[in-house]
Short mmCIF file of C-alpha atoms and ligand atoms in Angstrom, two decimals:
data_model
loop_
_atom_site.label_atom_id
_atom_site.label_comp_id
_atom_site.label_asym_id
_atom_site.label_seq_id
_atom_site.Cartn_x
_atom_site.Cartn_y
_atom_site.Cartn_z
CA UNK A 1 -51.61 18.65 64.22
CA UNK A 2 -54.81 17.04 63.23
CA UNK A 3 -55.40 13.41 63.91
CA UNK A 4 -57.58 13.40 60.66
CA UNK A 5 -56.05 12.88 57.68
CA UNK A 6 -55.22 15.94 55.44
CA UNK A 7 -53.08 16.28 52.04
CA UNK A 8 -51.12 18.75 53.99
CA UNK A 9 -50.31 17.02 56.92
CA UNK A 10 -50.30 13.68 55.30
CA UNK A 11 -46.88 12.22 55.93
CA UNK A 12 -46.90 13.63 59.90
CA UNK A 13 -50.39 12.11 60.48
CA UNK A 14 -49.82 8.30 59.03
CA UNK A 15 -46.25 8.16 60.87
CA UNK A 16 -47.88 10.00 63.98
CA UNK A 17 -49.93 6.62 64.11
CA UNK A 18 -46.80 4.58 65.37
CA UNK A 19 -46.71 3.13 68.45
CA UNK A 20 -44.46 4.30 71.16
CA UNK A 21 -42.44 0.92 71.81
CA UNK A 22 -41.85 -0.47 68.34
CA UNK A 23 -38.55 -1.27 66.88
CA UNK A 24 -36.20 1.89 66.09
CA UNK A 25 -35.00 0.70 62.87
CA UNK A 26 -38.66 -0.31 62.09
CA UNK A 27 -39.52 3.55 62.79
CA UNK A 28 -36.87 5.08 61.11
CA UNK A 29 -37.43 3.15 57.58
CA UNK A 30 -41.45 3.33 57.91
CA UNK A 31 -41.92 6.86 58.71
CA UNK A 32 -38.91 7.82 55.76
CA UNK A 33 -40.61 5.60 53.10
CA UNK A 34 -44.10 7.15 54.14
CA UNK A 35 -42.33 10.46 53.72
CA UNK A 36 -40.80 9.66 50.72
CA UNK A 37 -43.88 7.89 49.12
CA UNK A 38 -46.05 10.46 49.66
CA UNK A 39 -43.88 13.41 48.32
CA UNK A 40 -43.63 10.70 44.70
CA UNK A 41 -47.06 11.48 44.74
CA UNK A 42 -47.71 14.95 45.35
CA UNK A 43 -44.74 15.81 42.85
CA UNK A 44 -46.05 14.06 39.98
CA UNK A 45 -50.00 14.45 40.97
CA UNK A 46 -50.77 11.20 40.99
CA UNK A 47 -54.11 10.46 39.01
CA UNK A 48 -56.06 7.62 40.60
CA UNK A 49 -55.93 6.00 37.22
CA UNK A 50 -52.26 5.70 37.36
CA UNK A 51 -52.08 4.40 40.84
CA UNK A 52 -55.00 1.94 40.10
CA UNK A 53 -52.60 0.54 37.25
CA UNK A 54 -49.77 0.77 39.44
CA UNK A 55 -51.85 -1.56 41.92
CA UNK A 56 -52.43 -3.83 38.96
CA UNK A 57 -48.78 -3.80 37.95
CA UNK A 58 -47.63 -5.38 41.72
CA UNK A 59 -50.38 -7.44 41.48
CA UNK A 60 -49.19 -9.07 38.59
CA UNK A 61 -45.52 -8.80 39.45
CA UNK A 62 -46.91 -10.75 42.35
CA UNK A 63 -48.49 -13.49 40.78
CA UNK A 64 -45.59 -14.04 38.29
CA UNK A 65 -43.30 -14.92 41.05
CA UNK A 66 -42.28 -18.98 41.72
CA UNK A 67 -39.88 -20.76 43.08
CA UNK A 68 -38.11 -20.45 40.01
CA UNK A 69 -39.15 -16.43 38.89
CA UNK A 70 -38.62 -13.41 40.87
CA UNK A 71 -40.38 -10.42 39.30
CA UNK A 72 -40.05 -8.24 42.02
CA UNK A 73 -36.15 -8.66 41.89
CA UNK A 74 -36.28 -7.83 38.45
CA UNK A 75 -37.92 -4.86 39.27
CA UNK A 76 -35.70 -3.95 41.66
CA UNK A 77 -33.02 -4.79 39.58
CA UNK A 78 -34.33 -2.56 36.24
CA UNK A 79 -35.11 0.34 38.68
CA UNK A 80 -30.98 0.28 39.33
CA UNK A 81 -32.49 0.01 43.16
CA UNK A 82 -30.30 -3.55 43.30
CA UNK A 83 -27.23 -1.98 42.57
CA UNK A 84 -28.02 1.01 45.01
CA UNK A 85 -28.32 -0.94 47.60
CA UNK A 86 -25.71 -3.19 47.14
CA UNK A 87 -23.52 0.03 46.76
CA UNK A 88 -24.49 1.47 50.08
CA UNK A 89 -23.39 -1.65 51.43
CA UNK A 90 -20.19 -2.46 49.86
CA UNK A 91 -17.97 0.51 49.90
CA UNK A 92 -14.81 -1.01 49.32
CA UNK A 93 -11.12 0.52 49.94
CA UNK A 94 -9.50 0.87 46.45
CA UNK A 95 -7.55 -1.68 44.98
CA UNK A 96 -10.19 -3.90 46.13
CA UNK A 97 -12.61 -5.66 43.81
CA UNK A 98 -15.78 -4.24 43.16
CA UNK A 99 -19.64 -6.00 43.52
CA UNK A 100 -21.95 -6.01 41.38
CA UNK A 101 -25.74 -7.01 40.80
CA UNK A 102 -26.07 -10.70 42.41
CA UNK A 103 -29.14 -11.80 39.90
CA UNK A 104 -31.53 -14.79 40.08
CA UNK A 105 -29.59 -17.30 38.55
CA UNK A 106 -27.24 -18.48 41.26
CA UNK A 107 -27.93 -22.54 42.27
CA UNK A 108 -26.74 -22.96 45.93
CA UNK A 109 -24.71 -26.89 45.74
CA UNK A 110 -22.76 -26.76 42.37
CA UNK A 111 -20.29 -29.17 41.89
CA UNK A 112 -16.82 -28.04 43.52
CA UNK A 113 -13.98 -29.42 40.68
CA UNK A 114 -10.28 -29.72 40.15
CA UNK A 115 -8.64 -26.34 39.15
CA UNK A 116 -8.52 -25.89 35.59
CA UNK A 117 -11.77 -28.40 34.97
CA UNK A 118 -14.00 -27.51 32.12
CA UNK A 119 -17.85 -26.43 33.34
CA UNK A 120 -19.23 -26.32 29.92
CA UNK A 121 -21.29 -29.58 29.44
CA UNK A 122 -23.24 -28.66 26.48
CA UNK A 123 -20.69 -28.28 24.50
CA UNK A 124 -21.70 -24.92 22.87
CA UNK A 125 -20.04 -21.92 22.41
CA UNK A 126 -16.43 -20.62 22.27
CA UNK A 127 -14.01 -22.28 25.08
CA UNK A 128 -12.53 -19.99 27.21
CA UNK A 129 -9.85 -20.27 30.02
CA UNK A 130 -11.03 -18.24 32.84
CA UNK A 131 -7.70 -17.42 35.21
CA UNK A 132 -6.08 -15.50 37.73
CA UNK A 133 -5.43 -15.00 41.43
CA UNK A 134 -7.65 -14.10 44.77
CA UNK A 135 -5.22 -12.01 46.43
CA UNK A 136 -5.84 -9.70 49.65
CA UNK A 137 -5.29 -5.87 49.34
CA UNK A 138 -1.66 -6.25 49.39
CA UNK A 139 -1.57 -8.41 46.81
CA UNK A 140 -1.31 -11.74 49.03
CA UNK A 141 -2.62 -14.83 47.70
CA UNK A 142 -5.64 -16.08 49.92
CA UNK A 143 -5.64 -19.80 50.62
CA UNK A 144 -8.98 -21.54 51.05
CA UNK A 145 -11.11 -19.13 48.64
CA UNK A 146 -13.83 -20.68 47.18
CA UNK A 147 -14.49 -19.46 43.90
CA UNK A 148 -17.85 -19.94 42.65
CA UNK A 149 -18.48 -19.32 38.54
CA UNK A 150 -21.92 -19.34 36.49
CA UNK A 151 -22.62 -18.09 33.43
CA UNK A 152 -25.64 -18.51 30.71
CA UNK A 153 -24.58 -20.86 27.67
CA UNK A 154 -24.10 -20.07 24.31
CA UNK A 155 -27.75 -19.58 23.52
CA UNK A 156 -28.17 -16.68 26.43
CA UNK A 157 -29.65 -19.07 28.73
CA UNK A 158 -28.74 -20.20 32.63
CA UNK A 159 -29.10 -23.90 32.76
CA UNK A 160 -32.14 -22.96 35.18
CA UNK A 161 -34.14 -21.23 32.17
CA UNK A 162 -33.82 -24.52 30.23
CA UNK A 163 -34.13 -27.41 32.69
CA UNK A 164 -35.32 -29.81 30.18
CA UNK A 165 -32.34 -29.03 27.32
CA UNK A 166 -29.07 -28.35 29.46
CA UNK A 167 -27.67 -31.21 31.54
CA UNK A 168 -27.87 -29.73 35.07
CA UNK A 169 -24.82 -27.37 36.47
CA UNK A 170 -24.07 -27.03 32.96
CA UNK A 171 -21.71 -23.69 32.77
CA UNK A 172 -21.59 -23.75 36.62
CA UNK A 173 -18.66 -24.97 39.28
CA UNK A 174 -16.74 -24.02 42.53
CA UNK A 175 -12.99 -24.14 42.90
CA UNK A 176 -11.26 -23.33 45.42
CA UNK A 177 -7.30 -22.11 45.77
CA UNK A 178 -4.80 -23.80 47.21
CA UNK A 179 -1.19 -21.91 48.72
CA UNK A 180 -0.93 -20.03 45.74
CA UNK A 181 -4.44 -18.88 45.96
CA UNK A 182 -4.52 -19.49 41.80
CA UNK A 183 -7.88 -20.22 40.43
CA UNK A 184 -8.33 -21.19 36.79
CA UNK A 185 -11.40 -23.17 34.55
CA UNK A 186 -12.50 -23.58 31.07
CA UNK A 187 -15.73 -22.32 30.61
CA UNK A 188 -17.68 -20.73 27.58
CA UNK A 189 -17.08 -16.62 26.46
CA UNK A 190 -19.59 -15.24 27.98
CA UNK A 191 -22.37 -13.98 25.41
CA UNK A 192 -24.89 -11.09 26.03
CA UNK A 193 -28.92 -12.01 26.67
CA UNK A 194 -32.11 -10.47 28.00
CA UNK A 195 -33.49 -10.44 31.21
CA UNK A 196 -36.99 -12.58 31.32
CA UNK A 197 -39.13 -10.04 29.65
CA UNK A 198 -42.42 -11.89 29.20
CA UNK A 199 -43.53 -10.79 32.50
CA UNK A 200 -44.82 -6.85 33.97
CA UNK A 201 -40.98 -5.85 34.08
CA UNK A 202 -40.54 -6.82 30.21
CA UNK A 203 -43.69 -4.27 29.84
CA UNK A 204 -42.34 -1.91 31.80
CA UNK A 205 -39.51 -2.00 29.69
CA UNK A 206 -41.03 -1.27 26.57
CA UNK A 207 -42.92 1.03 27.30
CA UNK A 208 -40.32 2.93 28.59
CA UNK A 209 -38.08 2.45 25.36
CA UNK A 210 -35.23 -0.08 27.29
CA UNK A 211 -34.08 -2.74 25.97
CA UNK A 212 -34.23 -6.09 28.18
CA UNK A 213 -30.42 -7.20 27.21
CA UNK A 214 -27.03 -7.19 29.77
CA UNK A 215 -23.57 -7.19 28.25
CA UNK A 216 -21.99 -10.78 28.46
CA UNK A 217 -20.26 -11.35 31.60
CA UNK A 218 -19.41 -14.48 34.05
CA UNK A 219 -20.59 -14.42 37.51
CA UNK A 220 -18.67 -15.00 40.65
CA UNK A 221 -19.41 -15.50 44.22
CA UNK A 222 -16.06 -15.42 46.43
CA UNK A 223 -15.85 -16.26 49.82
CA UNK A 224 -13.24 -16.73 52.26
CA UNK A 225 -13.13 -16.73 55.70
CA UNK A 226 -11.86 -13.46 57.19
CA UNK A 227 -13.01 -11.40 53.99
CA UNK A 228 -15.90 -9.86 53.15
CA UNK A 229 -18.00 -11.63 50.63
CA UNK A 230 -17.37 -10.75 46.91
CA UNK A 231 -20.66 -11.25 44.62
CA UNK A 232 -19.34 -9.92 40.91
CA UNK A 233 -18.93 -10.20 37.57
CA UNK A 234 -16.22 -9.56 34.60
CA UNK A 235 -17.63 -8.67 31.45
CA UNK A 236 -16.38 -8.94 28.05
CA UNK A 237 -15.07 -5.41 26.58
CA UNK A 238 -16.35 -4.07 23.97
CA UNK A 239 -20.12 -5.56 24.39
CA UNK A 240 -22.74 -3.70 22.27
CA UNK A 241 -24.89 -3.25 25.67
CA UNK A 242 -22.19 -2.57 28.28
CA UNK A 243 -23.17 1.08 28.70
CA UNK A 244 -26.79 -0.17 28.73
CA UNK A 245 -26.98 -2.66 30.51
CA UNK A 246 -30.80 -3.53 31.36
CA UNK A 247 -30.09 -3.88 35.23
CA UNK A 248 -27.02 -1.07 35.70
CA UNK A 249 -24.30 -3.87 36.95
CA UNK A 250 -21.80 -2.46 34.21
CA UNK A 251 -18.31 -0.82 36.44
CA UNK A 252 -15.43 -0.59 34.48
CA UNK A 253 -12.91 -2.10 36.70
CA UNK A 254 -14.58 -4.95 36.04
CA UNK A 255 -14.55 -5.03 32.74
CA UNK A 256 -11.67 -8.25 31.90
CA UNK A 257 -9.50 -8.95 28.87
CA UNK A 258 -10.53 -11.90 26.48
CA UNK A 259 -7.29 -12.53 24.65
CA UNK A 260 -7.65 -14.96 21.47
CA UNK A 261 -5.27 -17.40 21.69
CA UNK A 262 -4.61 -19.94 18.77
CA UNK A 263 -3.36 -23.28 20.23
CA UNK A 264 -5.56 -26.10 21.72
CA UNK A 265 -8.69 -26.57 22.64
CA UNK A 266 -9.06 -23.28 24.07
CA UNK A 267 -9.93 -19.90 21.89
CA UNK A 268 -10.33 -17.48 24.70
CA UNK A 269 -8.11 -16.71 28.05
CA UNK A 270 -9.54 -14.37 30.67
CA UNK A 271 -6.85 -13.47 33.56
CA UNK A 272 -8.27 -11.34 36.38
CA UNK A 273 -7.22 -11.18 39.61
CA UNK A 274 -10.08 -10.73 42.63
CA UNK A 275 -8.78 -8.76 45.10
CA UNK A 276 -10.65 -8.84 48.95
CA UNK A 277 -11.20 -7.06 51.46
CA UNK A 278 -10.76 -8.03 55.25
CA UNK A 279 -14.04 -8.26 57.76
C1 LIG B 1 -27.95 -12.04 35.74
O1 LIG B 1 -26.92 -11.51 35.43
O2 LIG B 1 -27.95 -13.28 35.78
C2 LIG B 1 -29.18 -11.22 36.04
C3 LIG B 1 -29.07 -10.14 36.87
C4 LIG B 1 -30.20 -9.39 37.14
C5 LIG B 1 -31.41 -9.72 36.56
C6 LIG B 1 -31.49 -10.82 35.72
C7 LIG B 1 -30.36 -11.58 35.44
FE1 LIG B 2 -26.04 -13.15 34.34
#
């Protein structure tokens, strides 16, 4: 093989360029992404045009990102390359709850409250009692879960989008179970929003006729020690965008009731149960 670079040997002759003592797993994923990278482009013919805007494209993906914005998630994310990954790396025994896409709105440090507190603080949208057990794959309850919820308000927006108009943690709280392992909290039915689309993954969107919007759901992150980590969501049936979502997180064991109820305070109840799997 040539130790000049040719289209035909072009994969063998950037990965031949490796040193001998570097790490395997660094090998293994280099020299299969090179592979992998370069076949994209002889498949499709890549015009130097299109590369040239696709150089552009990171770029501004790039400068986009903050503290507070992650474009490149959202691309990952809207390429359904998220929810690959995070299905490589959860395959769960059945019966057991299912992840799902993790997203950019999650606040390390919200409040932990009293089971059955309210985490709405704006007072918007339609109350809902969220409820139900964390319960180990035979149906045990798990003592010592914490439970943590978020959720966008009744606008479509994370307290995080709107710093300056939600009082902080608003739609946002941890709980976690006692003997029974019961969790339960009033928040807000979820409603469906888009992703931040005013960036080079909004663009990319359009252009490629998607919409920006996911179906309404609430968030949870459940942890417990001895289980594996559950990031997930339940989402509200019958959602205009659940078989469209704009980032893929849509299973449908996760999709919860939302039974009207007529008494109280309360319009909404939500049970679901999370079920874990052991370590
Ligand atoms: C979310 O559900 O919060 C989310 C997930 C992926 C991208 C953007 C938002
Ligand atoms: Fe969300």
């Amino acid at each position: 093989m040539t130790q000049y670079f040719t289209e035909d040997a072009s994969v063998e002759t950037v990965n031949a360029r490796m040193g001998k003592n570097i790490n395997p797993r660094l090998a293994l994923v280099m020299a299969s992404l090179v592979k992998h990278l370069h076949a994209f482009a002889k498949e499709v013919h890549l015009t130097q045009a299109e590369w040239d805007y696709g150089i552009d494209f990171l770029t501004k993906t790039g400068e986009i990102c903050s503290g507070e914005r992650q474009e490149f998630i959202l691309l990952s994310d809207t390429l359904g390359f998220s929810m690959l990954v995070d299905a490589i790396n959860n395959r769960r025994p059945s019966g057991a709850t299912e992840n799902t896409v993790f997203g950019p709105f999650h606040v390390d440090g919200a409040p932990e409250l009293p089971m059955g507190s309210t985490i709405c603080l704006d007072g918007k949208g339609e109350p809902c009692l969220f409820q139900g057990r964390v319960v180990d794959l035979d149906g045990k309850p798990i003592r010592g879960a914490r439970v943590d919820v978020w959720s966008d308000n009744a606008d479509g927006y994370y307290d995080v989008q709107q710093p300056d108009l939600q009082p902080k943690w608003n739609n946002r709280g941890v709980f976690v179970t006692g003997e029974d392992g019961a969790y339960s909290f009033v928040g807000i039915k979820p409603v469906s929003y888009p992703i931040p689309d005013d960036g080079p993954v909004g663009q990319m969107l359009a252009h490629l006729g998607r919409h920006p919007y996911r179906p309404a759901h609430m968030h949870y992150l459940v942890t417990a020690p001895g289980f594996e980590k559950l990031v997930t969501h339940t989402f509200v049936g019958g959602d205009t965008y659940l078989t469209s979502d704009a980032v893929f997180g849509v299973k449908s064991s996760l999709i919860a009731p939302f039974n009207q109820v007529k008494d109280g305070n309360t319009a909404w109840v939500s049970p679901f149960d999370f079920v874990l799997t052991p370590v």
